[in-house]
């Protein structure tokens, strides 16, 4: 365990980069890494392979981790780890839903989530089983001025058995098995948060578990005890992650689903709260394309709010399985992309071309027997422009292409 704030076990403290190494990294930050390694002989006294790995990771982090990537002194893990870590946007969001005196992060890793969430706590304990990962995190936390994070290179569950407790406990279980294959059940992740729920809830009244967006929400809800909320996080056009909140005081399994489409600062742009009973009982009506078309955000679709959208936003579905919605009047707060309908055509480029200038259009297919790239090739259209083509199937099973533009 650590003997001080922001420091790893004695003897395992990560050494920082030299002035020369920092200069090399930032002088070649936008270079091709492979070509750089081939020229390694030109740079005497430098471990170019090591520095190239840092450059490659920073290239991956430029957009995902803007604050970290602009700090010259930080040491980054391999590029794959950067790809798999949380973004600063989602980490900011997590920090907004937790707070208290003490946080325990039982899965450590690169430490993005831990760093941002620690700002909401007086005291934070970070655990990581791989000593080199823990020492790098300790070094980075120190460079970032996160002096209230205690770094432990060891097994977190042992510390919980020994009585370490907190207001919140955070876990981001590894989602690959011993053969490096992806897993889809919580019980197959490491550590097994479902199997250790009693231990975790004894250590903290509130648990926050991050999982892949591929995880089945309803299956996971059956695996977890005391489930209070499931946050489905969308950022830009993707569903980024699922967050499961456990509460020791929950009397029964009656969880809410909270869809949050966030901006770069982790602030919600769109919010939608509902539960499975509301979704089951929601009344859906169907219509042919009206004045406006709506495509739900990927996070909304992941959450399964297919019918709830109709009742909450006064829109109608085009068909049961198309997951496209329409209305006569414009709904400006719909959680997804919104368009003004220009025309409804047969899937025939001769008819479509009458409504689009030039040879450019953005193509989307929903419940349609062809992929966008197939239609693009068939219709000889380039990607881009101000017009959007939605190839879909209506409730009467007719195949159509809806020509749209962004609403004014």
mmCIF file of C-alpha atoms in Angstrom:
data_model
loop_
_atom_site.group_PDB
_atom_site.id
_atom_site.type_symbol
_atom_site.label_atom_id
_atom_site.label_comp_id
_atom_site.label_asym_id
_atom_site.label_seq_id
_atom_site.Cartn_x
_atom_site.Cartn_y
_atom_site.Cartn_z
ATOM 1 C CA UNK A 1 0.000 0.000 0.000
ATOM 2 C CA UNK A 2 1.011 3.591 -0.382
ATOM 3 C CA UNK A 3 2.834 5.389 2.392
ATOM 4 C CA UNK A 4 1.742 8.797 1.199
ATOM 5 C CA UNK A 5 -0.740 10.597 -0.964
ATOM 6 C CA UNK A 6 -0.281 10.202 -4.699
ATOM 7 C CA UNK A 7 2.657 7.804 -4.270
ATOM 8 C CA UNK A 8 2.917 4.105 -5.156
ATOM 9 C CA UNK A 9 4.603 1.441 -3.049
ATOM 10 C CA UNK A 10 8.155 2.392 -2.113
ATOM 11 C CA UNK A 11 10.629 1.114 -4.706
ATOM 12 C CA UNK A 12 8.080 1.211 -7.505
ATOM 13 C CA UNK A 13 7.770 4.948 -8.060
ATOM 14 C CA UNK A 14 7.728 5.761 -11.771
ATOM 15 C CA UNK A 15 10.596 7.855 -13.068
ATOM 16 C CA UNK A 16 9.567 10.864 -15.100
ATOM 17 C CA UNK A 17 10.568 11.897 -18.579
ATOM 18 C CA UNK A 18 13.726 13.922 -19.070
ATOM 19 C CA UNK A 19 13.718 17.380 -20.615
ATOM 20 C CA UNK A 20 15.209 15.880 -23.791
ATOM 21 C CA UNK A 21 12.546 13.161 -23.962
ATOM 22 C CA UNK A 22 9.719 15.658 -23.478
ATOM 23 C CA UNK A 23 11.175 17.854 -26.235
ATOM 24 C CA UNK A 24 11.448 14.858 -28.570
ATOM 25 C CA UNK A 25 7.849 13.757 -27.929
ATOM 26 C CA UNK A 26 6.407 17.194 -28.585
ATOM 27 C CA UNK A 27 8.674 17.847 -31.523
ATOM 28 C CA UNK A 28 7.417 14.681 -33.227
ATOM 29 C CA UNK A 29 3.878 14.556 -31.845
ATOM 30 C CA UNK A 30 2.283 14.549 -35.295
ATOM 31 C CA UNK A 31 4.830 12.302 -37.022
ATOM 32 C CA UNK A 32 4.225 8.798 -38.332
ATOM 33 C CA UNK A 33 5.330 6.529 -35.486
ATOM 34 C CA UNK A 34 6.461 3.684 -37.745
ATOM 35 C CA UNK A 35 8.679 5.975 -39.796
ATOM 36 C CA UNK A 36 10.076 7.501 -36.626
ATOM 37 C CA UNK A 37 11.205 4.101 -35.322
ATOM 38 C CA UNK A 38 12.923 3.355 -38.644
ATOM 39 C CA UNK A 39 14.967 6.549 -38.196
ATOM 40 C CA UNK A 40 15.880 5.707 -34.592
ATOM 41 C CA UNK A 41 19.615 5.634 -35.413
ATOM 42 C CA UNK A 42 19.570 9.375 -36.077
ATOM 43 C CA UNK A 43 18.641 10.180 -32.464
ATOM 44 C CA UNK A 44 21.617 9.257 -30.314
ATOM 45 C CA UNK A 45 21.085 8.775 -26.592
ATOM 46 C CA UNK A 46 17.313 8.411 -26.828
ATOM 47 C CA UNK A 47 15.149 5.303 -26.536
ATOM 48 C CA UNK A 48 13.132 6.094 -29.655
ATOM 49 C CA UNK A 49 10.964 2.972 -29.375
ATOM 50 C CA UNK A 50 9.844 4.004 -25.882
ATOM 51 C CA UNK A 51 9.232 7.582 -26.942
ATOM 52 C CA UNK A 52 7.398 6.489 -30.107
ATOM 53 C CA UNK A 53 4.988 4.530 -27.888
ATOM 54 C CA UNK A 54 4.383 7.719 -25.889
ATOM 55 C CA UNK A 55 3.769 9.652 -29.108
ATOM 56 C CA UNK A 56 1.340 7.032 -30.404
ATOM 57 C CA UNK A 57 -0.616 7.092 -27.124
ATOM 58 C CA UNK A 58 -0.723 10.884 -27.066
ATOM 59 C CA UNK A 59 -2.000 10.910 -30.644
ATOM 60 C CA UNK A 60 -4.858 8.666 -29.506
ATOM 61 C CA UNK A 61 -5.477 10.913 -26.491
ATOM 62 C CA UNK A 62 -5.552 14.324 -28.211
ATOM 63 C CA UNK A 63 -9.328 14.430 -28.588
ATOM 64 C CA UNK A 64 -10.337 11.930 -25.928
ATOM 65 C CA UNK A 65 -8.177 13.331 -23.111
ATOM 66 C CA UNK A 66 -7.517 17.002 -23.928
ATOM 67 C CA UNK A 67 -6.412 18.009 -20.416
ATOM 68 C CA UNK A 68 -4.087 15.050 -19.968
ATOM 69 C CA UNK A 69 -2.654 15.217 -23.490
ATOM 70 C CA UNK A 70 -1.581 18.851 -23.049
ATOM 71 C CA UNK A 71 0.384 18.063 -19.876
ATOM 72 C CA UNK A 72 3.937 17.476 -21.121
ATOM 73 C CA UNK A 73 5.107 15.538 -18.069
ATOM 74 C CA UNK A 74 2.472 12.804 -17.983
ATOM 75 C CA UNK A 75 3.379 9.241 -18.916
ATOM 76 C CA UNK A 76 0.839 7.397 -21.050
ATOM 77 C CA UNK A 77 0.136 3.644 -21.175
ATOM 78 C CA UNK A 78 0.151 1.754 -24.516
ATOM 79 C CA UNK A 79 -2.191 3.149 -27.189
ATOM 80 C CA UNK A 80 -4.654 0.249 -26.748
ATOM 81 C CA UNK A 81 -5.115 1.200 -23.092
ATOM 82 C CA UNK A 82 -5.795 4.799 -24.132
ATOM 83 C CA UNK A 83 -8.425 3.559 -26.601
ATOM 84 C CA UNK A 84 -10.132 1.548 -23.868
ATOM 85 C CA UNK A 85 -9.995 4.111 -21.046
ATOM 86 C CA UNK A 86 -12.784 6.539 -20.187
ATOM 87 C CA UNK A 87 -12.866 9.878 -21.948
ATOM 88 C CA UNK A 88 -12.577 13.086 -19.950
ATOM 89 C CA UNK A 89 -16.186 13.857 -20.908
ATOM 90 C CA UNK A 90 -17.584 10.674 -19.352
ATOM 91 C CA UNK A 91 -15.244 11.003 -16.361
ATOM 92 C CA UNK A 92 -16.575 14.526 -15.737
ATOM 93 C CA UNK A 93 -20.095 13.111 -15.812
ATOM 94 C CA UNK A 94 -19.259 10.428 -13.245
ATOM 95 C CA UNK A 95 -17.753 13.090 -10.994
ATOM 96 C CA UNK A 96 -21.067 14.963 -11.139
ATOM 97 C CA UNK A 97 -23.120 12.055 -9.741
ATOM 98 C CA UNK A 98 -20.864 11.030 -6.818
ATOM 99 C CA UNK A 99 -19.584 12.890 -3.756
ATOM 100 C CA UNK A 100 -18.650 12.393 -0.119
ATOM 101 C CA UNK A 101 -15.726 12.026 2.254
ATOM 102 C CA UNK A 102 -14.087 8.939 0.741
ATOM 103 C CA UNK A 103 -14.026 7.150 -2.609
ATOM 104 C CA UNK A 104 -12.490 3.730 -3.273
ATOM 105 C CA UNK A 105 -11.601 2.864 -6.889
ATOM 106 C CA UNK A 106 -11.133 -0.909 -6.817
ATOM 107 C CA UNK A 107 -9.967 -1.326 -10.436
ATOM 108 C CA UNK A 108 -7.470 1.531 -10.941
ATOM 109 C CA UNK A 109 -6.101 1.329 -14.453
ATOM 110 C CA UNK A 110 -4.973 4.518 -16.137
ATOM 111 C CA UNK A 111 -6.830 6.500 -13.477
ATOM 112 C CA UNK A 112 -8.869 8.895 -15.631
ATOM 113 C CA UNK A 113 -12.128 8.253 -13.770
ATOM 114 C CA UNK A 114 -10.411 8.160 -10.397
ATOM 115 C CA UNK A 115 -8.692 11.496 -10.998
ATOM 116 C CA UNK A 116 -11.855 13.388 -11.924
ATOM 117 C CA UNK A 117 -14.090 11.709 -9.346
ATOM 118 C CA UNK A 118 -11.533 12.374 -6.605
ATOM 119 C CA UNK A 119 -12.338 16.078 -6.917
ATOM 120 C CA UNK A 120 -15.739 15.326 -5.350
ATOM 121 C CA UNK A 121 -14.202 13.646 -2.278
ATOM 122 C CA UNK A 122 -11.956 14.558 0.636
ATOM 123 C CA UNK A 123 -10.031 11.298 0.376
ATOM 124 C CA UNK A 124 -9.631 8.740 -2.450
ATOM 125 C CA UNK A 125 -8.051 5.262 -2.512
ATOM 126 C CA UNK A 126 -6.945 3.868 -5.887
ATOM 127 C CA UNK A 127 -6.164 0.135 -6.207
ATOM 128 C CA UNK A 128 -4.344 -1.540 -9.092
ATOM 129 C CA UNK A 129 -2.898 -5.071 -9.131
ATOM 130 C CA UNK A 130 -0.196 -4.373 -11.738
ATOM 131 C CA UNK A 131 2.648 -2.538 -9.933
ATOM 132 C CA UNK A 132 3.903 -0.760 -13.074
ATOM 133 C CA UNK A 133 0.413 0.570 -13.845
ATOM 134 C CA UNK A 134 -0.033 1.723 -10.246
ATOM 135 C CA UNK A 135 3.339 3.486 -10.197
ATOM 136 C CA UNK A 136 2.577 5.295 -13.451
ATOM 137 C CA UNK A 137 -0.804 6.401 -12.089
ATOM 138 C CA UNK A 138 0.856 7.644 -8.884
ATOM 139 C CA UNK A 139 3.387 9.632 -10.912
ATOM 140 C CA UNK A 140 0.670 11.151 -13.115
ATOM 141 C CA UNK A 141 -1.538 12.033 -10.150
ATOM 142 C CA UNK A 142 1.398 13.867 -8.597
ATOM 143 C CA UNK A 143 2.039 15.822 -11.810
ATOM 144 C CA UNK A 144 -1.653 16.737 -11.914
ATOM 145 C CA UNK A 145 -1.633 17.933 -8.319
ATOM 146 C CA UNK A 146 -4.065 15.232 -7.178
ATOM 147 C CA UNK A 147 -2.532 14.963 -3.713
ATOM 148 C CA UNK A 148 -5.613 13.448 -2.085
ATOM 149 C CA UNK A 149 -5.379 10.157 -3.996
ATOM 150 C CA UNK A 150 -3.697 7.271 -2.128
ATOM 151 C CA UNK A 151 -2.313 4.742 -4.621
ATOM 152 C CA UNK A 152 -2.205 1.061 -3.635
ATOM 153 C CA UNK A 153 -0.450 -1.568 -5.749
ATOM 154 C CA UNK A 154 -2.403 -4.623 -4.663
ATOM 155 C CA UNK A 155 -5.702 -6.486 -4.505
ATOM 156 C CA UNK A 156 -8.569 -4.169 -3.571
ATOM 157 C CA UNK A 157 -10.909 -6.906 -2.332
ATOM 158 C CA UNK A 158 -8.367 -7.850 0.357
ATOM 159 C CA UNK A 159 -8.441 -4.275 1.653
ATOM 160 C CA UNK A 160 -12.243 -4.364 1.760
ATOM 161 C CA UNK A 161 -12.134 -7.642 3.706
ATOM 162 C CA UNK A 162 -9.751 -5.929 6.126
ATOM 163 C CA UNK A 163 -12.280 -3.182 6.807
ATOM 164 C CA UNK A 164 -11.491 -0.328 4.416
ATOM 165 C CA UNK A 165 -14.754 1.538 3.757
ATOM 166 C CA UNK A 166 -16.018 4.607 1.944
ATOM 167 C CA UNK A 167 -19.061 6.621 0.914
ATOM 168 C CA UNK A 168 -18.733 5.486 -2.706
ATOM 169 C CA UNK A 169 -16.991 2.562 -4.339
ATOM 170 C CA UNK A 170 -16.149 2.587 -8.057
ATOM 171 C CA UNK A 171 -15.446 -0.405 -10.281
ATOM 172 C CA UNK A 172 -14.615 -0.732 -13.960
ATOM 173 C CA UNK A 173 -14.305 -4.521 -14.318
ATOM 174 C CA UNK A 174 -12.033 -5.909 -17.030
ATOM 175 C CA UNK A 175 -14.212 -7.133 -19.867
ATOM 176 C CA UNK A 176 -12.004 -9.873 -21.284
ATOM 177 C CA UNK A 177 -11.509 -13.423 -20.087
ATOM 178 C CA UNK A 178 -8.268 -15.389 -19.713
ATOM 179 C CA UNK A 179 -8.174 -15.918 -23.489
ATOM 180 C CA UNK A 180 -8.535 -12.153 -24.138
ATOM 181 C CA UNK A 181 -12.021 -12.730 -25.511
ATOM 182 C CA UNK A 182 -14.701 -10.117 -24.849
ATOM 183 C CA UNK A 183 -17.358 -11.108 -22.317
ATOM 184 C CA UNK A 184 -20.968 -9.901 -22.156
ATOM 185 C CA UNK A 185 -22.009 -10.948 -18.620
ATOM 186 C CA UNK A 186 -20.970 -9.126 -15.463
ATOM 187 C CA UNK A 187 -20.189 -12.438 -13.795
ATOM 188 C CA UNK A 188 -17.509 -13.069 -16.439
ATOM 189 C CA UNK A 189 -15.745 -9.747 -15.797
ATOM 190 C CA UNK A 190 -12.819 -9.251 -13.400
ATOM 191 C CA UNK A 191 -13.379 -8.612 -10.572
ATOM 192 C CA UNK A 192 -16.774 -10.283 -10.292
ATOM 193 C CA UNK A 193 -18.743 -7.348 -8.884
ATOM 194 C CA UNK A 194 -22.011 -9.286 -8.925
ATOM 195 C CA UNK A 195 -20.539 -12.234 -7.001
ATOM 196 C CA UNK A 196 -18.880 -9.875 -4.512
ATOM 197 C CA UNK A 197 -21.877 -7.540 -4.117
ATOM 198 C CA UNK A 198 -22.287 -8.274 -0.390
ATOM 199 C CA UNK A 199 -18.637 -7.389 0.279
ATOM 200 C CA UNK A 200 -18.827 -4.218 -1.817
ATOM 201 C CA UNK A 201 -22.077 -3.008 -0.246
ATOM 202 C CA UNK A 202 -20.691 -3.694 3.211
ATOM 203 C CA UNK A 203 -17.698 -1.464 2.379
ATOM 204 C CA UNK A 204 -19.756 1.387 0.871
ATOM 205 C CA UNK A 205 -23.469 2.304 0.807
ATOM 206 C CA UNK A 206 -23.178 3.461 -2.808
ATOM 207 C CA UNK A 207 -21.522 1.541 -5.669
ATOM 208 C CA UNK A 208 -20.851 2.846 -9.188
ATOM 209 C CA UNK A 209 -20.035 0.209 -11.798
ATOM 210 C CA UNK A 210 -18.930 1.129 -15.322
ATOM 211 C CA UNK A 211 -19.460 -1.391 -18.113
ATOM 212 C CA UNK A 212 -19.229 -1.621 -21.871
ATOM 213 C CA UNK A 213 -22.271 -0.336 -23.813
ATOM 214 C CA UNK A 214 -22.485 -3.843 -25.285
ATOM 215 C CA UNK A 215 -23.632 -5.280 -21.956
ATOM 216 C CA UNK A 216 -27.289 -6.344 -21.796
ATOM 217 C CA UNK A 217 -28.975 -3.997 -19.294
ATOM 218 C CA UNK A 218 -31.778 -6.355 -18.302
ATOM 219 C CA UNK A 219 -29.460 -9.340 -17.932
ATOM 220 C CA UNK A 220 -27.087 -7.285 -15.768
ATOM 221 C CA UNK A 221 -29.993 -6.036 -13.650
ATOM 222 C CA UNK A 222 -30.799 -9.648 -12.775
ATOM 223 C CA UNK A 223 -27.192 -10.247 -11.701
ATOM 224 C CA UNK A 224 -26.921 -7.214 -9.422
ATOM 225 C CA UNK A 225 -28.330 -6.611 -5.951
ATOM 226 C CA UNK A 226 -29.768 -3.281 -4.750
ATOM 227 C CA UNK A 227 -29.758 -1.744 -8.242
ATOM 228 C CA UNK A 228 -31.084 1.831 -8.107
ATOM 229 C CA UNK A 229 -30.189 3.394 -11.462
ATOM 230 C CA UNK A 230 -28.700 2.594 -14.835
ATOM 231 C CA UNK A 231 -27.130 5.587 -16.585
ATOM 232 C CA UNK A 232 -26.784 5.137 -20.350
ATOM 233 C CA UNK A 233 -24.138 7.619 -21.497
ATOM 234 C CA UNK A 234 -24.042 9.046 -24.992
ATOM 235 C CA UNK A 235 -21.286 11.307 -26.290
ATOM 236 C CA UNK A 236 -21.210 12.766 -29.791
ATOM 237 C CA UNK A 237 -22.964 10.109 -31.908
ATOM 238 C CA UNK A 238 -22.129 7.018 -29.837
ATOM 239 C CA UNK A 239 -23.340 5.221 -26.742
ATOM 240 C CA UNK A 240 -20.110 5.226 -24.732
ATOM 241 C CA UNK A 241 -20.796 3.315 -21.522
ATOM 242 C CA UNK A 242 -23.310 2.021 -19.012
ATOM 243 C CA UNK A 243 -23.175 3.011 -15.347
ATOM 244 C CA UNK A 244 -24.918 0.863 -12.733
ATOM 245 C CA UNK A 245 -25.626 2.531 -9.383
ATOM 246 C CA UNK A 246 -26.200 0.263 -6.391
ATOM 247 C CA UNK A 247 -27.662 1.592 -3.146
ATOM 248 C CA UNK A 248 -27.473 -0.356 0.106
ATOM 249 C CA UNK A 249 -30.850 1.058 1.205
ATOM 250 C CA UNK A 250 -32.812 0.034 -1.906
ATOM 251 C CA UNK A 251 -35.773 -1.991 -0.567
ATOM 252 C CA UNK A 252 -36.387 -3.859 -3.837
ATOM 253 C CA UNK A 253 -35.242 -4.115 -7.432
ATOM 254 C CA UNK A 254 -36.999 -1.136 -9.013
ATOM 255 C CA UNK A 255 -34.344 0.668 -11.010
ATOM 256 C CA UNK A 256 -34.664 3.780 -13.152
ATOM 257 C CA UNK A 257 -32.950 4.120 -16.507
ATOM 258 C CA UNK A 258 -31.331 7.521 -17.060
ATOM 259 C CA UNK A 259 -30.210 8.361 -20.582
ATOM 260 C CA UNK A 260 -27.692 11.189 -20.680
ATOM 261 C CA UNK A 261 -26.259 12.585 -23.904
ATOM 262 C CA UNK A 262 -23.388 14.756 -22.703
ATOM 263 C CA UNK A 263 -21.049 17.445 -24.022
ATOM 264 C CA UNK A 264 -17.251 17.601 -23.675
ATOM 265 C CA UNK A 265 -17.565 18.958 -20.129
ATOM 266 C CA UNK A 266 -19.764 16.034 -19.076
ATOM 267 C CA UNK A 267 -22.896 18.195 -18.935
ATOM 268 C CA UNK A 268 -26.159 16.680 -20.247
ATOM 269 C CA UNK A 269 -27.421 17.964 -23.591
ATOM 270 C CA UNK A 270 -30.380 15.559 -23.559
ATOM 271 C CA UNK A 271 -31.907 13.724 -20.595
ATOM 272 C CA UNK A 272 -34.507 10.969 -20.514
ATOM 273 C CA UNK A 273 -35.526 9.091 -17.347
ATOM 274 C CA UNK A 274 -37.929 6.148 -17.465
ATOM 275 C CA UNK A 275 -38.392 2.597 -16.228
ATOM 276 C CA UNK A 276 -39.301 -0.688 -17.842
ATOM 277 C CA UNK A 277 -42.935 -0.524 -16.709
ATOM 278 C CA UNK A 278 -43.405 2.875 -18.368
ATOM 279 C CA UNK A 279 -41.909 1.516 -21.585
ATOM 280 C CA UNK A 280 -44.168 -1.562 -21.513
ATOM 281 C CA UNK A 281 -47.339 0.474 -20.970
ATOM 282 C CA UNK A 282 -46.551 3.367 -23.367
ATOM 283 C CA UNK A 283 -49.032 3.745 -26.226
ATOM 284 C CA UNK A 284 -47.514 3.962 -29.705
ATOM 285 C CA UNK A 285 -49.134 5.404 -32.798
ATOM 286 C CA UNK A 286 -47.786 5.096 -36.314
ATOM 287 C CA UNK A 287 -47.765 7.577 -39.174
ATOM 288 C CA UNK A 288 -46.295 8.132 -42.593
ATOM 289 C CA UNK A 289 -43.556 10.800 -42.721
ATOM 290 C CA UNK A 290 -44.995 14.183 -41.700
ATOM 291 C CA UNK A 291 -43.159 17.498 -41.468
ATOM 292 C CA UNK A 292 -40.150 16.386 -39.423
ATOM 293 C CA UNK A 293 -38.078 13.228 -38.963
ATOM 294 C CA UNK A 294 -36.219 12.164 -35.798
ATOM 295 C CA UNK A 295 -33.454 9.623 -35.339
ATOM 296 C CA UNK A 296 -32.918 8.705 -31.658
ATOM 297 C CA UNK A 297 -29.409 8.930 -30.250
ATOM 298 C CA UNK A 298 -27.611 5.585 -29.959
ATOM 299 C CA UNK A 299 -27.820 5.856 -26.147
ATOM 300 C CA UNK A 300 -31.621 6.158 -26.303
ATOM 301 C CA UNK A 301 -31.806 3.061 -28.492
ATOM 302 C CA UNK A 302 -29.473 1.167 -26.162
ATOM 303 C CA UNK A 303 -31.691 2.087 -23.210
ATOM 304 C CA UNK A 304 -34.698 0.625 -25.027
ATOM 305 C CA UNK A 305 -36.917 3.726 -24.847
ATOM 306 C CA UNK A 306 -38.640 2.895 -28.128
ATOM 307 C CA UNK A 307 -42.252 3.522 -27.074
ATOM 308 C CA UNK A 308 -41.524 6.035 -24.313
ATOM 309 C CA UNK A 309 -40.252 8.493 -26.936
ATOM 310 C CA UNK A 310 -43.748 8.689 -28.433
ATOM 311 C CA UNK A 311 -45.473 9.628 -25.196
ATOM 312 C CA UNK A 312 -42.751 11.962 -23.898
ATOM 313 C CA UNK A 313 -42.175 13.946 -27.076
ATOM 314 C CA UNK A 314 -45.522 13.633 -28.868
ATOM 315 C CA UNK A 315 -44.042 11.942 -31.918
ATOM 316 C CA UNK A 316 -45.166 8.949 -33.971
ATOM 317 C CA UNK A 317 -43.191 5.966 -35.220
ATOM 318 C CA UNK A 318 -42.816 5.188 -38.896
ATOM 319 C CA UNK A 319 -42.918 1.432 -38.241
ATOM 320 C CA UNK A 320 -42.493 -0.981 -35.362
ATOM 321 C CA UNK A 321 -38.894 -1.931 -36.193
ATOM 322 C CA UNK A 322 -37.634 1.155 -38.033
ATOM 323 C CA UNK A 323 -36.861 3.265 -34.897
ATOM 324 C CA UNK A 324 -37.500 6.495 -36.783
ATOM 325 C CA UNK A 325 -40.057 9.022 -35.583
ATOM 326 C CA UNK A 326 -42.057 11.855 -37.136
ATOM 327 C CA UNK A 327 -44.231 14.837 -36.199
ATOM 328 C CA UNK A 328 -46.084 17.637 -37.934
ATOM 329 C CA UNK A 329 -44.724 20.306 -35.580
ATOM 330 C CA UNK A 330 -41.019 20.574 -34.795
ATOM 331 C CA UNK A 331 -39.880 19.042 -31.468
ATOM 332 C CA UNK A 332 -36.693 20.932 -30.576
ATOM 333 C CA UNK A 333 -35.656 18.855 -27.552
ATOM 334 C CA UNK A 334 -35.874 15.381 -29.084
ATOM 335 C CA UNK A 335 -32.907 13.286 -27.833
ATOM 336 C CA UNK A 336 -31.226 12.605 -31.146
ATOM 337 C CA UNK A 337 -30.887 14.049 -34.625
ATOM 338 C CA UNK A 338 -33.749 16.106 -36.047
ATOM 339 C CA UNK A 339 -34.530 16.867 -39.703
ATOM 340 C CA UNK A 340 -37.051 18.692 -41.852
ATOM 341 C CA UNK A 341 -38.569 16.410 -44.464
ATOM 342 C CA UNK A 342 -38.234 17.614 -48.044
ATOM 343 C CA UNK A 343 -39.704 14.642 -49.902
ATOM 344 C CA UNK A 344 -40.636 10.976 -49.619
ATOM 345 C CA UNK A 345 -39.450 8.952 -52.617
ATOM 346 C CA UNK A 346 -39.291 5.454 -53.928
ATOM 347 C CA UNK A 347 -35.776 3.944 -53.629
ATOM 348 C CA UNK A 348 -35.025 5.194 -57.132
ATOM 349 C CA UNK A 349 -32.184 7.632 -57.783
ATOM 350 C CA UNK A 350 -34.076 9.234 -60.656
ATOM 351 C CA UNK A 351 -36.791 10.355 -58.250
ATOM 352 C CA UNK A 352 -34.388 11.116 -55.411
ATOM 353 C CA UNK A 353 -32.112 13.261 -57.570
ATOM 354 C CA UNK A 354 -34.974 15.678 -58.215
ATOM 355 C CA UNK A 355 -34.711 16.737 -54.543
ATOM 356 C CA UNK A 356 -30.938 16.885 -53.990
ATOM 357 C CA UNK A 357 -28.528 19.266 -55.720
ATOM 358 C CA UNK A 358 -25.406 17.706 -57.194
ATOM 359 C CA UNK A 359 -24.090 14.249 -56.358
ATOM 360 C CA UNK A 360 -23.668 14.480 -52.558
ATOM 361 C CA UNK A 361 -25.872 13.182 -49.751
ATOM 362 C CA UNK A 362 -25.612 11.571 -46.315
ATOM 363 C CA UNK A 363 -27.229 8.119 -46.343
ATOM 364 C CA UNK A 364 -28.706 6.209 -43.379
ATOM 365 C CA UNK A 365 -30.621 2.917 -43.500
ATOM 366 C CA UNK A 366 -33.106 1.758 -40.859
ATOM 367 C CA UNK A 367 -34.976 -1.524 -41.325
ATOM 368 C CA UNK A 368 -34.039 -1.547 -45.007
ATOM 369 C CA UNK A 369 -32.606 -4.433 -47.088
ATOM 370 C CA UNK A 370 -29.372 -2.670 -48.086
ATOM 371 C CA UNK A 371 -26.443 -0.992 -46.365
ATOM 372 C CA UNK A 372 -25.594 2.713 -46.844
ATOM 373 C CA UNK A 373 -22.408 1.904 -48.765
ATOM 374 C CA UNK A 374 -24.361 -0.354 -51.144
ATOM 375 C CA UNK A 375 -26.874 2.393 -51.871
ATOM 376 C CA UNK A 376 -24.114 4.976 -52.261
ATOM 377 C CA UNK A 377 -22.417 2.810 -54.869
ATOM 378 C CA UNK A 378 -25.669 1.975 -56.641
ATOM 379 C CA UNK A 379 -26.826 5.598 -56.748
ATOM 380 C CA UNK A 380 -23.342 7.001 -57.500
ATOM 381 C CA UNK A 381 -23.497 9.494 -54.632
ATOM 382 C CA UNK A 382 -20.613 10.958 -52.652
ATOM 383 C CA UNK A 383 -20.813 11.270 -48.887
ATOM 384 C CA UNK A 384 -21.574 14.691 -47.406
ATOM 385 C CA UNK A 385 -23.568 17.743 -48.322
ATOM 386 C CA UNK A 386 -26.637 19.296 -46.713
ATOM 387 C CA UNK A 387 -29.138 16.607 -47.638
ATOM 388 C CA UNK A 388 -29.827 13.432 -45.671
ATOM 389 C CA UNK A 389 -31.396 10.307 -47.148
ATOM 390 C CA UNK A 390 -33.127 7.833 -44.828
ATOM 391 C CA UNK A 391 -33.894 4.534 -46.521
ATOM 392 C CA UNK A 392 -36.466 2.726 -44.390
ATOM 393 C CA UNK A 393 -39.639 0.630 -44.254
ATOM 394 C CA UNK A 394 -42.974 2.162 -43.277
ATOM 395 C CA UNK A 395 -45.753 0.546 -41.257
ATOM 396 C CA UNK A 396 -47.471 -0.645 -44.449
ATOM 397 C CA UNK A 397 -44.201 -2.425 -45.384
ATOM 398 C CA UNK A 398 -43.472 -0.054 -48.262
ATOM 399 C CA UNK A 399 -39.808 0.794 -48.869
ATOM 400 C CA UNK A 400 -39.103 4.512 -49.126
ATOM 401 C CA UNK A 401 -36.300 7.064 -49.058
ATOM 402 C CA UNK A 402 -37.014 10.151 -46.967
ATOM 403 C CA UNK A 403 -35.093 13.213 -48.195
ATOM 404 C CA UNK A 404 -34.282 15.616 -45.369
ATOM 405 C CA UNK A 405 -32.342 18.712 -44.412
ATOM 406 C CA UNK A 406 -31.394 20.015 -40.989
ATOM 407 C CA UNK A 407 -34.167 22.111 -39.411
ATOM 408 C CA UNK A 408 -33.641 25.888 -39.463
#
